[in-house]
Coordinates of N, CA, C and O in Angstrom, one line a residue:
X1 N -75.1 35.1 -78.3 CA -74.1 36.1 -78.0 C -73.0 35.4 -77.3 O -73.3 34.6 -76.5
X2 N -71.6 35.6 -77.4 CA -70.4 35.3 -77.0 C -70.2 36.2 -75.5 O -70.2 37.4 -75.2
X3 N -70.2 35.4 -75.0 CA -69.4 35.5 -73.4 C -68.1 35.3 -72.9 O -67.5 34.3 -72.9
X4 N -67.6 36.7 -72.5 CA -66.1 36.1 -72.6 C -65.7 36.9 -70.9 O -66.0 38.0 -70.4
X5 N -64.9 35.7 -70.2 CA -64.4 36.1 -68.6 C -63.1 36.8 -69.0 O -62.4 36.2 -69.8
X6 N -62.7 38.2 -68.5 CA -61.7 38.7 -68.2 C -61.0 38.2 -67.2 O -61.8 37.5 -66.7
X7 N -59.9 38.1 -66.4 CA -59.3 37.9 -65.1 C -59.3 39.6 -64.6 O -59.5 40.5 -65.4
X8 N -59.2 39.6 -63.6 CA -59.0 40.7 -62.8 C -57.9 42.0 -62.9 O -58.0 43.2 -62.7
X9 N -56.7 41.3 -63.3 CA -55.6 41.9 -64.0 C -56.0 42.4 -65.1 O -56.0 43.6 -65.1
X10 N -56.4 41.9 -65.9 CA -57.3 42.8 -67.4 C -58.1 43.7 -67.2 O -58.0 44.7 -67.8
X11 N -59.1 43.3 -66.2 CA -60.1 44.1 -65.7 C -59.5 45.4 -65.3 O -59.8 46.4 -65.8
X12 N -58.6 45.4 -64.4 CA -57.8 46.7 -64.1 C -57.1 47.6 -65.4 O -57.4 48.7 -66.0
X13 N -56.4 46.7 -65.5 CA -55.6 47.7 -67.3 C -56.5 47.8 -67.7 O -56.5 49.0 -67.7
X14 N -57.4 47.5 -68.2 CA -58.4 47.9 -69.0 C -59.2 49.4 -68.5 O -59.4 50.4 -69.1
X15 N -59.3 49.1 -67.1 CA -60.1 50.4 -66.3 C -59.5 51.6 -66.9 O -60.1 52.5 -67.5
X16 N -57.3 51.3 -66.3 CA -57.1 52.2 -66.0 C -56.9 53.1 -67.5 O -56.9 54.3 -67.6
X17 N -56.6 52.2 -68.8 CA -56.1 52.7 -70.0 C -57.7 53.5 -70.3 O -57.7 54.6 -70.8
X18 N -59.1 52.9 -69.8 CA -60.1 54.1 -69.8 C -60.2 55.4 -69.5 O -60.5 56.4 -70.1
X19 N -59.3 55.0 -67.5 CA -59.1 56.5 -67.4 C -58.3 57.1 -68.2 O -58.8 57.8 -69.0
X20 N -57.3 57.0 -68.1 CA -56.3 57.7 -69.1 C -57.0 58.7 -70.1 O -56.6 59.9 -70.2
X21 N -58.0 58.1 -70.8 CA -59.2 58.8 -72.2 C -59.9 59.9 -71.5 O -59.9 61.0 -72.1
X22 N -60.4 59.7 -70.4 CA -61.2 60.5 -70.1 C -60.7 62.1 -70.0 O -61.4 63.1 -70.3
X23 N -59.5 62.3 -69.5 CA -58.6 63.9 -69.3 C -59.3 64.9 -68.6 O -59.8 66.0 -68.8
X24 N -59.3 63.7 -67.1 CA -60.1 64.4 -66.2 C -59.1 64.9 -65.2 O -58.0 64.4 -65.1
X25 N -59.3 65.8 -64.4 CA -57.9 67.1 -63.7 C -57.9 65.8 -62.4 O -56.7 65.6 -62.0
X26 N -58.5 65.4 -61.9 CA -57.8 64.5 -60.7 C -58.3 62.9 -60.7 O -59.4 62.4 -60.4
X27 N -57.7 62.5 -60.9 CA -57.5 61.0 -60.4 C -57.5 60.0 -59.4 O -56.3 60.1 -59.0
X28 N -58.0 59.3 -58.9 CA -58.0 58.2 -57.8 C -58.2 56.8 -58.1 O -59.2 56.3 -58.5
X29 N -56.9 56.2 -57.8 CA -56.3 54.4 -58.0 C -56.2 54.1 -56.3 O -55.4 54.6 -55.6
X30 N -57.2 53.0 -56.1 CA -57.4 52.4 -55.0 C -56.6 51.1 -55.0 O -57.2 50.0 -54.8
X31 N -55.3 51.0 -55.1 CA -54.1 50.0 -55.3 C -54.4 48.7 -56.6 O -54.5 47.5 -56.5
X32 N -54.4 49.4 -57.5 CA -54.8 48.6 -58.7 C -53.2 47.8 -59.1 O -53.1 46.8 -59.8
X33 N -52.4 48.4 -58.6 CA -50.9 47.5 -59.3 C -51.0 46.2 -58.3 O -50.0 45.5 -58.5
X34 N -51.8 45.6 -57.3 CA -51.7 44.9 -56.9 C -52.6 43.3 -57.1 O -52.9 42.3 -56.5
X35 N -53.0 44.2 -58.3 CA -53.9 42.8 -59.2 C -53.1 42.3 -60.1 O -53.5 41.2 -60.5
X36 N -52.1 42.9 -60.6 CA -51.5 42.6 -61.8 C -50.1 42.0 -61.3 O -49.5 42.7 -60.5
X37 N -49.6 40.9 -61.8 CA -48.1 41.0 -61.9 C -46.9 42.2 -61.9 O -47.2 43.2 -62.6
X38 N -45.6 42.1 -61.4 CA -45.6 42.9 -61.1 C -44.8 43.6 -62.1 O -44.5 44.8 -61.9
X39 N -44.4 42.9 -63.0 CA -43.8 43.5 -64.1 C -44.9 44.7 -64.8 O -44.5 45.9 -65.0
X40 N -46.5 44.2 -65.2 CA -47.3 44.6 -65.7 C -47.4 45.8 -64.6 O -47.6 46.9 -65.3
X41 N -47.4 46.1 -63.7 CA -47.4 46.9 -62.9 C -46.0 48.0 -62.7 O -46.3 49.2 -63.1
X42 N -45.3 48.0 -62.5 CA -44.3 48.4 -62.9 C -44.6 49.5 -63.9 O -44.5 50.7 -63.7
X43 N -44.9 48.5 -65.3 CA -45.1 49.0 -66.7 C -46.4 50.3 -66.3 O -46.2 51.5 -66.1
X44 N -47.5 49.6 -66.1 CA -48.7 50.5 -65.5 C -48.2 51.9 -64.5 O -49.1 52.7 -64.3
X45 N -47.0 52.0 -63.9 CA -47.0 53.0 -63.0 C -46.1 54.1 -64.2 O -46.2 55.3 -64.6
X46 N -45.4 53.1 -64.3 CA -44.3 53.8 -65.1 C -45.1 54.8 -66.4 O -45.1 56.1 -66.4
X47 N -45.6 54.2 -67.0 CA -46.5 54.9 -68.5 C -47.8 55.3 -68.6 O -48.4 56.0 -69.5
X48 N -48.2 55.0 -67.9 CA -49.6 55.5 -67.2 C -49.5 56.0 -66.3 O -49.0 57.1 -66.6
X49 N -49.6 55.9 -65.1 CA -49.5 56.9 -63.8 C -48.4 58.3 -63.8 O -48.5 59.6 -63.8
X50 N -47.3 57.6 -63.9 CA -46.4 58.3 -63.9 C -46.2 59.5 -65.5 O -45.9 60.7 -65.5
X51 N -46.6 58.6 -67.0 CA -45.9 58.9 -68.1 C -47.6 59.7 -68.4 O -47.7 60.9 -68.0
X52 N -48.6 59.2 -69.0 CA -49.8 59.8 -69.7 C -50.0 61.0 -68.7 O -50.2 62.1 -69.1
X53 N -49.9 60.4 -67.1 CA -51.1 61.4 -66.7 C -50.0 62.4 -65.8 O -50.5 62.9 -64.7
X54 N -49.1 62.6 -65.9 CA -48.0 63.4 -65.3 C -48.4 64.4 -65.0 O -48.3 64.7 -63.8
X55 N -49.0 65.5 -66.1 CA -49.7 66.5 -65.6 C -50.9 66.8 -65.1 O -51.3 67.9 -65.1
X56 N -51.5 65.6 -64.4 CA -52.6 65.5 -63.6 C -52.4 65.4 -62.5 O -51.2 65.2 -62.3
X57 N -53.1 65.3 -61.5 CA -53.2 65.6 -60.0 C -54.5 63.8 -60.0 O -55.7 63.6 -60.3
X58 N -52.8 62.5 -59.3 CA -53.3 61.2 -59.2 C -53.1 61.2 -57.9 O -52.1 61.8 -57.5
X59 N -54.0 60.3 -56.8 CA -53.8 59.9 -55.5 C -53.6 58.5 -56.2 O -54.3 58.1 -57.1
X60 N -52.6 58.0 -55.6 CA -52.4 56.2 -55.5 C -52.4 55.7 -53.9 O -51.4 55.9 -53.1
X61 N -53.6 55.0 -53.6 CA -53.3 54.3 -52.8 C -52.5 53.1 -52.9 O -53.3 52.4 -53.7
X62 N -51.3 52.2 -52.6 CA -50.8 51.6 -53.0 C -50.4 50.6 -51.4 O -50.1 51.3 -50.4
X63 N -50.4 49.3 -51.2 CA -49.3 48.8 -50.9 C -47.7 48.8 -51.2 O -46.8 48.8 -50.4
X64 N -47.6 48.9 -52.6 CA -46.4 48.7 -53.1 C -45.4 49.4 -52.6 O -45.4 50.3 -53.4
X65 N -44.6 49.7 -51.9 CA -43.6 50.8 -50.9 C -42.6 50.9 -51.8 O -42.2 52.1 -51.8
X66 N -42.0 50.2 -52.7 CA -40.9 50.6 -54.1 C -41.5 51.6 -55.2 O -40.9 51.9 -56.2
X67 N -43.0 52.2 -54.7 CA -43.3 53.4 -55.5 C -42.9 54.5 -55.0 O -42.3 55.5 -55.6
X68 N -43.3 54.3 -53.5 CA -42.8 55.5 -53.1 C -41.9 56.6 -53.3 O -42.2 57.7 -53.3
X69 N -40.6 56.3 -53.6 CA -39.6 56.9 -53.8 C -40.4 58.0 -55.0 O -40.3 59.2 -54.9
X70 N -40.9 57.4 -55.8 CA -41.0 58.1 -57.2 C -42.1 59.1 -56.6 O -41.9 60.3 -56.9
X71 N -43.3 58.9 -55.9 CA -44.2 59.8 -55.8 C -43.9 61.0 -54.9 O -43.3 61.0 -53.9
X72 N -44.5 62.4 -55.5 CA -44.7 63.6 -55.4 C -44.5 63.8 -53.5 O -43.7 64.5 -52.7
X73 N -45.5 62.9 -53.3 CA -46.0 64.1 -51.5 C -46.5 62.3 -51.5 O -47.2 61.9 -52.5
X74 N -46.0 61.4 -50.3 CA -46.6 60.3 -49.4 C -47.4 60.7 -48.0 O -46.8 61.2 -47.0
X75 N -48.3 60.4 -48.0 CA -49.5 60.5 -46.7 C -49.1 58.7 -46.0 O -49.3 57.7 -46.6
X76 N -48.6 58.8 -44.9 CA -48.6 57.6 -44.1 C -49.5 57.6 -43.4 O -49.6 58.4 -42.5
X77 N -50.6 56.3 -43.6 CA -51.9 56.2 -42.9 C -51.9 55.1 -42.0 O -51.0 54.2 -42.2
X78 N -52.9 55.0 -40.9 CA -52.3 53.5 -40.3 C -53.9 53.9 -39.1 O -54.2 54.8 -38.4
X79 N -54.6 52.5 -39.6 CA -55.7 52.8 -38.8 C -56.5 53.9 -38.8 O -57.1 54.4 -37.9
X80 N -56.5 54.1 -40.4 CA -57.6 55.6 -40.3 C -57.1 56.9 -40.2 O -57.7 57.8 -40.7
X81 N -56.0 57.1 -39.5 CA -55.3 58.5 -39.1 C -53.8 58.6 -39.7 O -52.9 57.8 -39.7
X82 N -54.0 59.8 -40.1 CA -52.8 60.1 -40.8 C -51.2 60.2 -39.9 O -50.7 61.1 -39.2
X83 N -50.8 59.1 -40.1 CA -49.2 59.3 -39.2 C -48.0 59.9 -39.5 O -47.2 60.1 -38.6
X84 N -47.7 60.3 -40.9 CA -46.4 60.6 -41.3 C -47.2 61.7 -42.6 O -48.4 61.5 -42.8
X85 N -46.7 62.5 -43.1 CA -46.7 63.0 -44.1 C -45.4 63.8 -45.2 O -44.8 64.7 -44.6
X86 N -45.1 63.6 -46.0 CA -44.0 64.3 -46.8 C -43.8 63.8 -47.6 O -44.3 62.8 -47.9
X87 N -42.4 64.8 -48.6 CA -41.5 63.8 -49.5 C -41.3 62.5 -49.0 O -41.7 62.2 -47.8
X88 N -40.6 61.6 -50.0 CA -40.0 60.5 -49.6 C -39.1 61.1 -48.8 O -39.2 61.2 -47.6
X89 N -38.0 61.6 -49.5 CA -36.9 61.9 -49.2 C -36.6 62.3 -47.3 O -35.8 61.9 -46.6
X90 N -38.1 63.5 -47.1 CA -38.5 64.3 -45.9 C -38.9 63.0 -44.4 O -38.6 63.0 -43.2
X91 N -39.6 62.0 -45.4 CA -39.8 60.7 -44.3 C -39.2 60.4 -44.1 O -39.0 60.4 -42.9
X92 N -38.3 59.9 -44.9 CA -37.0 59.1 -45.0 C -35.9 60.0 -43.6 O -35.6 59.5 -42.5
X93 N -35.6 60.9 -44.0 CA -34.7 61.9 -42.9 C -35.2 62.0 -41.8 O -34.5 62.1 -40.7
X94 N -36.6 62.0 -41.9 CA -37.2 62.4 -40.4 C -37.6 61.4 -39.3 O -38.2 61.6 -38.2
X95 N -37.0 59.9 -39.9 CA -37.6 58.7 -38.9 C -38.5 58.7 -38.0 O -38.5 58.7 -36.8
X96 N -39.7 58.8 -39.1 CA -41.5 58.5 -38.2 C -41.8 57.6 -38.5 O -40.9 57.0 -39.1
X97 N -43.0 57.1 -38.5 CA -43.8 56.4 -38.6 C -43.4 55.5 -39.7 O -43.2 54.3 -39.8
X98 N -43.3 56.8 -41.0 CA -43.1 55.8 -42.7 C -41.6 55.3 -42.4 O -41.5 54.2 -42.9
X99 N -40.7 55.7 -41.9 CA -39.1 55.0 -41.5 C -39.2 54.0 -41.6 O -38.7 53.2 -42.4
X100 N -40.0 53.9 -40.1 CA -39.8 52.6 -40.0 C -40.8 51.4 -40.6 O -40.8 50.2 -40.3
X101 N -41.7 52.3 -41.4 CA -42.0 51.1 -42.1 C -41.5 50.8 -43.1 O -41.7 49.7 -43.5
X102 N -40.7 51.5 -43.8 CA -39.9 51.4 -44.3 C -38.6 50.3 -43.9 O -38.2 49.4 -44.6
X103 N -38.2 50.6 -42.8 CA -37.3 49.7 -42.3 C -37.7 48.4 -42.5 O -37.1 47.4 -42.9
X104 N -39.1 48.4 -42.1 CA -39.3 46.8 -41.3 C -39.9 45.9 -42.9 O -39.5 44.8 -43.1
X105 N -40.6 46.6 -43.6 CA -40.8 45.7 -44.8 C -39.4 46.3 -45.5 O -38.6 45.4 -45.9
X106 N -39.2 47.1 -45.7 CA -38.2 47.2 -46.9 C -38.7 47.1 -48.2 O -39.6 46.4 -48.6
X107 N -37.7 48.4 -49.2 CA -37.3 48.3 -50.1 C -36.3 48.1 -51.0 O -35.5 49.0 -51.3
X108 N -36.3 46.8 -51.7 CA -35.1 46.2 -52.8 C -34.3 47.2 -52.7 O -34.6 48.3 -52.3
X109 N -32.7 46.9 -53.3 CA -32.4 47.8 -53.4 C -32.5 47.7 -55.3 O -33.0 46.8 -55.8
X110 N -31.9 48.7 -56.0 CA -31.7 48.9 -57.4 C -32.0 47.5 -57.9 O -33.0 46.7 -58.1
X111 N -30.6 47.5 -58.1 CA -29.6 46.0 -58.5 C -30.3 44.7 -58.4 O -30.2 43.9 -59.3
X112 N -31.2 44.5 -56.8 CA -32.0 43.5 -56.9 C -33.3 43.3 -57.5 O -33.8 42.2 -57.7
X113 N -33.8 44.6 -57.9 CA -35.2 44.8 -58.6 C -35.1 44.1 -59.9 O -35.8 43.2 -60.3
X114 N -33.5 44.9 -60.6 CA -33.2 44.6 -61.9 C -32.9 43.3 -62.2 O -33.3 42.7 -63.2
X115 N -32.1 42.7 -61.3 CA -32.1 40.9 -61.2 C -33.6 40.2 -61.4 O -33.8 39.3 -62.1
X116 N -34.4 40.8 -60.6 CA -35.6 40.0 -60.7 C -36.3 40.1 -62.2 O -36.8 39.3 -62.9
X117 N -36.2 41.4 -62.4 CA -36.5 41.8 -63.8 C -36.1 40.7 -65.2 O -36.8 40.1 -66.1
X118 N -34.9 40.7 -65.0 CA -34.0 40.1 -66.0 C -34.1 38.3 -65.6 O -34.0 37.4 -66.5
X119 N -34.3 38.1 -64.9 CA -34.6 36.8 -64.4 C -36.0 36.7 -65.2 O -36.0 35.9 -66.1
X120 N -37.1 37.4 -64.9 CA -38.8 37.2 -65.5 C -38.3 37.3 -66.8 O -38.8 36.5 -67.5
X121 N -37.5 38.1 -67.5 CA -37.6 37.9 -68.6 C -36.9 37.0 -69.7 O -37.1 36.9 -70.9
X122 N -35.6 35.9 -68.6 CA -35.0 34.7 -69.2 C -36.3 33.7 -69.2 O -36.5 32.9 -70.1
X123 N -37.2 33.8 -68.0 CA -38.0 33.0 -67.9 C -39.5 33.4 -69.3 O -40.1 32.5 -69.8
X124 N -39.6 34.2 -69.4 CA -40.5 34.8 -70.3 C -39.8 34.2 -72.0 O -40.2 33.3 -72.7
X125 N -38.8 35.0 -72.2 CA -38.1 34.4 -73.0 C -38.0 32.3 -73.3 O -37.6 31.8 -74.3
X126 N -38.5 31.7 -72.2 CA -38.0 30.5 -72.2 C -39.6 29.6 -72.5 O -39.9 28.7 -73.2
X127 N -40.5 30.5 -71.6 CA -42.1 30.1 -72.5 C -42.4 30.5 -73.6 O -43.5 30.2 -74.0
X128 N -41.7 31.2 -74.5 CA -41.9 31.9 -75.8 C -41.3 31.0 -76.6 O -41.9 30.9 -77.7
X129 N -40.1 30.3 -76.6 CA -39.6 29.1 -77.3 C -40.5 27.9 -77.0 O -41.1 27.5 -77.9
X130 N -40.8 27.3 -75.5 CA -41.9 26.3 -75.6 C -42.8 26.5 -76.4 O -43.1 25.7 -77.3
X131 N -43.8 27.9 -76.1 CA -45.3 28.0 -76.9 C -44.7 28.3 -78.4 O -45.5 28.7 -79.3
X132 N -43.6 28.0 -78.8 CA -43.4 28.4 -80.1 C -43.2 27.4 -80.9 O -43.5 27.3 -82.1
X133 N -42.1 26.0 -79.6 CA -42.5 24.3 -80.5 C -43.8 24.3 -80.1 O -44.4 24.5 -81.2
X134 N -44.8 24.1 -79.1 CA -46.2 23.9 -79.4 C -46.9 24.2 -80.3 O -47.7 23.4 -80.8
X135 N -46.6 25.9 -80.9 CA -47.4 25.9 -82.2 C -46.9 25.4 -83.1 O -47.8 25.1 -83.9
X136 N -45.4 24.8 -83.7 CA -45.1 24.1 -84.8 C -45.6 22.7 -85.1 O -45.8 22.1 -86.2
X137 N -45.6 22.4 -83.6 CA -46.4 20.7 -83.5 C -48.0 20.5 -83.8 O -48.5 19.4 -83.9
X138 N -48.6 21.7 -83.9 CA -50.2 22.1 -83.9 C -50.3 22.4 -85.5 O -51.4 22.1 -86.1
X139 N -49.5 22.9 -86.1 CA -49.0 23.3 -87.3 C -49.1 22.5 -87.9 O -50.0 22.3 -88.7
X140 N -48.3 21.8 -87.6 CA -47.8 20.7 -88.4 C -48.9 19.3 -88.8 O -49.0 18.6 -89.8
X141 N -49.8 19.1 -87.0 CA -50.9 18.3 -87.2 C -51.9 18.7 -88.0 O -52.6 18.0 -88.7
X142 N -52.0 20.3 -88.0 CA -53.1 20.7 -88.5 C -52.7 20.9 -90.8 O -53.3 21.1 -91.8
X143 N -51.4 20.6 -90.5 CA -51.3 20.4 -92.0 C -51.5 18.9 -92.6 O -51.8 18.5 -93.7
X144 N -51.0 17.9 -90.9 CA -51.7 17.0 -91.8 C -52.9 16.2 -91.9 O -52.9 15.1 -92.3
X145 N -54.3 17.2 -91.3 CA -55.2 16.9 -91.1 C -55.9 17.5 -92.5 O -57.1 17.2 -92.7
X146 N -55.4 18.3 -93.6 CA -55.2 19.3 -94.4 C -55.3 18.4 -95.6 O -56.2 18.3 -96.4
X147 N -53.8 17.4 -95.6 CA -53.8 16.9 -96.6 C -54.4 15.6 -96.5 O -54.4 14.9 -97.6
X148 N -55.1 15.0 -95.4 CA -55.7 13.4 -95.2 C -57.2 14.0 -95.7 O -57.9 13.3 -96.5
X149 N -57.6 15.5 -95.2 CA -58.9 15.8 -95.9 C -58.7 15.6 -97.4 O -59.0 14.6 -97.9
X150 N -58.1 16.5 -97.9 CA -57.8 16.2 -99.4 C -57.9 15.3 -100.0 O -58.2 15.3 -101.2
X151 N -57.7 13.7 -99.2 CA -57.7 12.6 -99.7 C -58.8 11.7 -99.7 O -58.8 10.6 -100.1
X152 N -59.8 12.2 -99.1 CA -61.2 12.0 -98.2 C -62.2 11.8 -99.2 O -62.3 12.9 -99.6
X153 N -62.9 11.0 -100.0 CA -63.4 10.6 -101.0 C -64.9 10.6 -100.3 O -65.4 10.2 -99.2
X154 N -65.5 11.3 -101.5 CA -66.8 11.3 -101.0 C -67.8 10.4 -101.0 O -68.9 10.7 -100.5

């Protein structure tokens, strides 16, 4: 039997594209975008959380504070006990608890998110030409390992 290790990042997408199948009325993610890179994450909030299960009722616990904006109703917790509760928008105006956590880690603004974005993907773009002479160079050995068999006399 073949044995194959997942990484932890797969192990999540994998979970969560299960939940997704199941089209169960409430949902709970115990900060799963924080296994994955964060593009892959991103992608995962954006079309899964946010896009498949829209019309479901999801709790995300998250680190990620650049979600917030987008979610429904934020519970600010801190040691067990609920400190802030509301809209973003409602936190945001009301300078409690989530303010200033907000203040103190911060959220990118737009423009910088998108820089980093487009940056991962000159660099993404720039391993996709390497692994792409690597496969020509593998190609190419493996063609002429192809024709030296050919010539291999029994």
């Amino acid at each position: 039997m073949l044995s194959v290790s997942l990484t932890r990042s797969i192990v999540i997408a994998v979970a969560i594209a299960r939940a997704c199948y199941q089209d169960a009325d409430v949902y709970l993610f115990d900060d799963p975008l924080s296994a994955v890179d964060p593009e892959v994450g991103n992608h995962i909030f954006q079309e899964c959380i946010c896009g498949i299960l829209k019309d479901k009722t999801r709790v995300l616990v998250t680190h990620g504070l650049h979600f917030l904006p987008q979610s429904d109703y934020v519970l600010c917790i801190d040691d067990g006990k609920v400190e802030d509760q509301g809209t973003h928008a409602e936190l945001m105006a009301r300078e409690g608890a989530f303010h200033a956590l907000m203040e103190k880690h911060g959220v990118q603004e737009q423009e910088e998110q998108e820089e980093e974005v487009e940056e991962g993907e000159a660099g993404q773009k720039k391993k996709d030409e390497d692994v792409k002479g690597e496969d020509e160079k593998e190609r190419r050995v493996t063609d002429d390992e192809m024709r030296d068999e050919g010539a291999v006399e029994w």
